[in-house]
Short mmCIF file of C-alpha atoms in Angstrom, two decimals:
data_model
loop_
_atom_site.label_atom_id
_atom_site.label_comp_id
_atom_site.label_asym_id
_atom_site.label_seq_id
_atom_site.Cartn_x
_atom_site.Cartn_y
_atom_site.Cartn_z
CA MET A 9 10.10 7.56 -10.24
CA PRO A 10 10.12 4.16 -8.39
CA LEU A 11 8.10 3.35 -5.09
CA SER A 12 9.52 2.36 -2.19
CA ASN A 13 7.72 -0.28 0.43
CA PRO A 14 5.17 -1.32 -2.09
CA VAL A 15 2.75 -3.73 0.03
CA PHE A 16 -0.60 -4.83 -1.09
CA ASN A 17 -2.67 -6.28 1.56
CA ALA A 18 -4.84 -8.88 -0.09
CA LYS A 19 -7.08 -9.34 3.25
CA THR A 20 -8.01 -5.79 3.02
CA ASP A 21 -7.43 -5.14 -0.70
CA VAL A 22 -5.03 -1.76 0.24
CA PHE A 23 -2.46 -0.91 -1.24
CA THR A 24 0.23 1.80 -0.28
CA GLY A 25 3.71 3.06 -1.25
CA THR A 26 5.67 5.75 -1.03
CA PHE A 27 7.68 7.53 -3.95
CA SER A 28 10.12 11.02 -3.53
CA TRP A 29 9.24 13.64 -5.75
CA ASP A 30 9.80 17.36 -5.67
CA GLY A 31 12.20 17.43 -2.55
CA LYS A 32 8.86 15.37 -0.86
CA THR A 33 8.00 11.75 0.33
CA TRP A 34 4.46 10.95 -0.69
CA HIS A 35 2.27 8.07 0.85
CA LEU A 36 -0.24 6.71 -1.67
CA ARG A 37 -3.17 4.30 -0.46
CA GLU A 38 -5.31 2.72 -2.68
CA ALA A 39 -8.55 0.73 -1.01
CA PHE A 40 -10.00 -1.47 -4.57
CA TYR A 41 -13.52 -3.19 -3.94
CA PRO A 42 -13.57 -7.08 -4.04
CA LEU A 43 -12.67 -8.92 -7.29
CA ASN A 44 -16.42 -8.93 -9.20
CA ASN A 45 -15.79 -9.80 -12.38
CA VAL A 46 -14.54 -12.94 -13.97
CA TYR A 47 -13.53 -13.54 -17.57
CA THR A 48 -12.61 -16.89 -18.85
CA TYR A 49 -11.93 -17.80 -22.17
CA ASN A 50 -9.89 -19.88 -24.52
CA ASN A 51 -7.28 -18.84 -27.17
CA GLY A 52 -5.18 -21.32 -28.75
CA GLY A 53 -5.64 -24.17 -26.98
CA TYR A 54 -4.83 -22.38 -22.89
CA GLN A 55 -7.91 -21.17 -21.17
CA TYR A 56 -7.22 -17.82 -19.43
CA THR A 57 -8.84 -16.41 -16.28
CA GLU A 58 -9.07 -12.82 -15.91
CA TYR A 59 -10.45 -11.14 -12.63
CA SER A 60 -10.96 -7.46 -12.14
CA SER A 61 -12.27 -4.93 -9.75
CA GLY A 62 -12.44 -1.34 -9.01
CA ILE A 63 -10.70 1.54 -7.03
CA LYS A 64 -12.79 2.37 -3.91
CA SER A 65 -10.48 5.36 -2.95
CA ALA A 66 -7.24 6.53 -3.60
CA ALA A 67 -5.33 9.21 -1.38
CA MET A 68 -1.74 10.71 -2.08
CA THR A 69 -0.41 12.57 0.72
CA THR A 70 3.07 13.92 2.30
CA VAL A 71 2.04 13.51 5.80
CA PRO A 72 2.37 9.33 6.64
CA GLU A 73 -0.84 7.63 7.13
CA PRO A 74 -1.91 7.41 11.45
CA ASN A 75 -0.11 4.02 12.10
CA THR A 76 3.17 4.90 10.43
CA LEU A 77 3.14 7.73 13.05
CA ILE A 78 2.28 5.25 16.01
CA LEU A 79 5.02 3.08 14.94
CA LEU A 80 7.71 6.05 14.94
CA GLY A 81 6.64 7.38 18.26
CA THR A 82 6.84 3.83 19.81
CA GLY A 83 10.03 3.89 18.18
CA LEU A 84 11.60 6.94 19.30
CA LEU A 85 10.37 6.67 22.83
CA TRP A 86 11.92 3.38 23.19
CA ILE A 87 14.80 4.63 22.08
CA GLY A 88 15.05 7.49 24.42
CA LYS A 89 14.35 4.87 27.43
CA ARG A 90 17.06 2.78 26.59
CA LEU A 91 19.35 6.04 26.48
CA ARG A 92 18.36 6.95 29.96
CA SER A 93 19.10 3.43 31.23
CA LEU A 94 22.74 3.42 30.04
#
């Protein structure tokens, strides 16, 4: 099941996305701790650096987060205002 609208915000370390399953749209949100482990090693003459972190919190729900609802409400109000002025 592919994610739609996957977004990772590097400033806040938050990943969000949506997917459809069982006839419902699910909203996924994961917050990560800042990168804290750095591993550097050499393999075959190439140097590799890996960064790691952990998940601070994760949530999955069929109700969108409040910011999405606010944007939807604002858009609907604008459309209603526009239709009334015609």
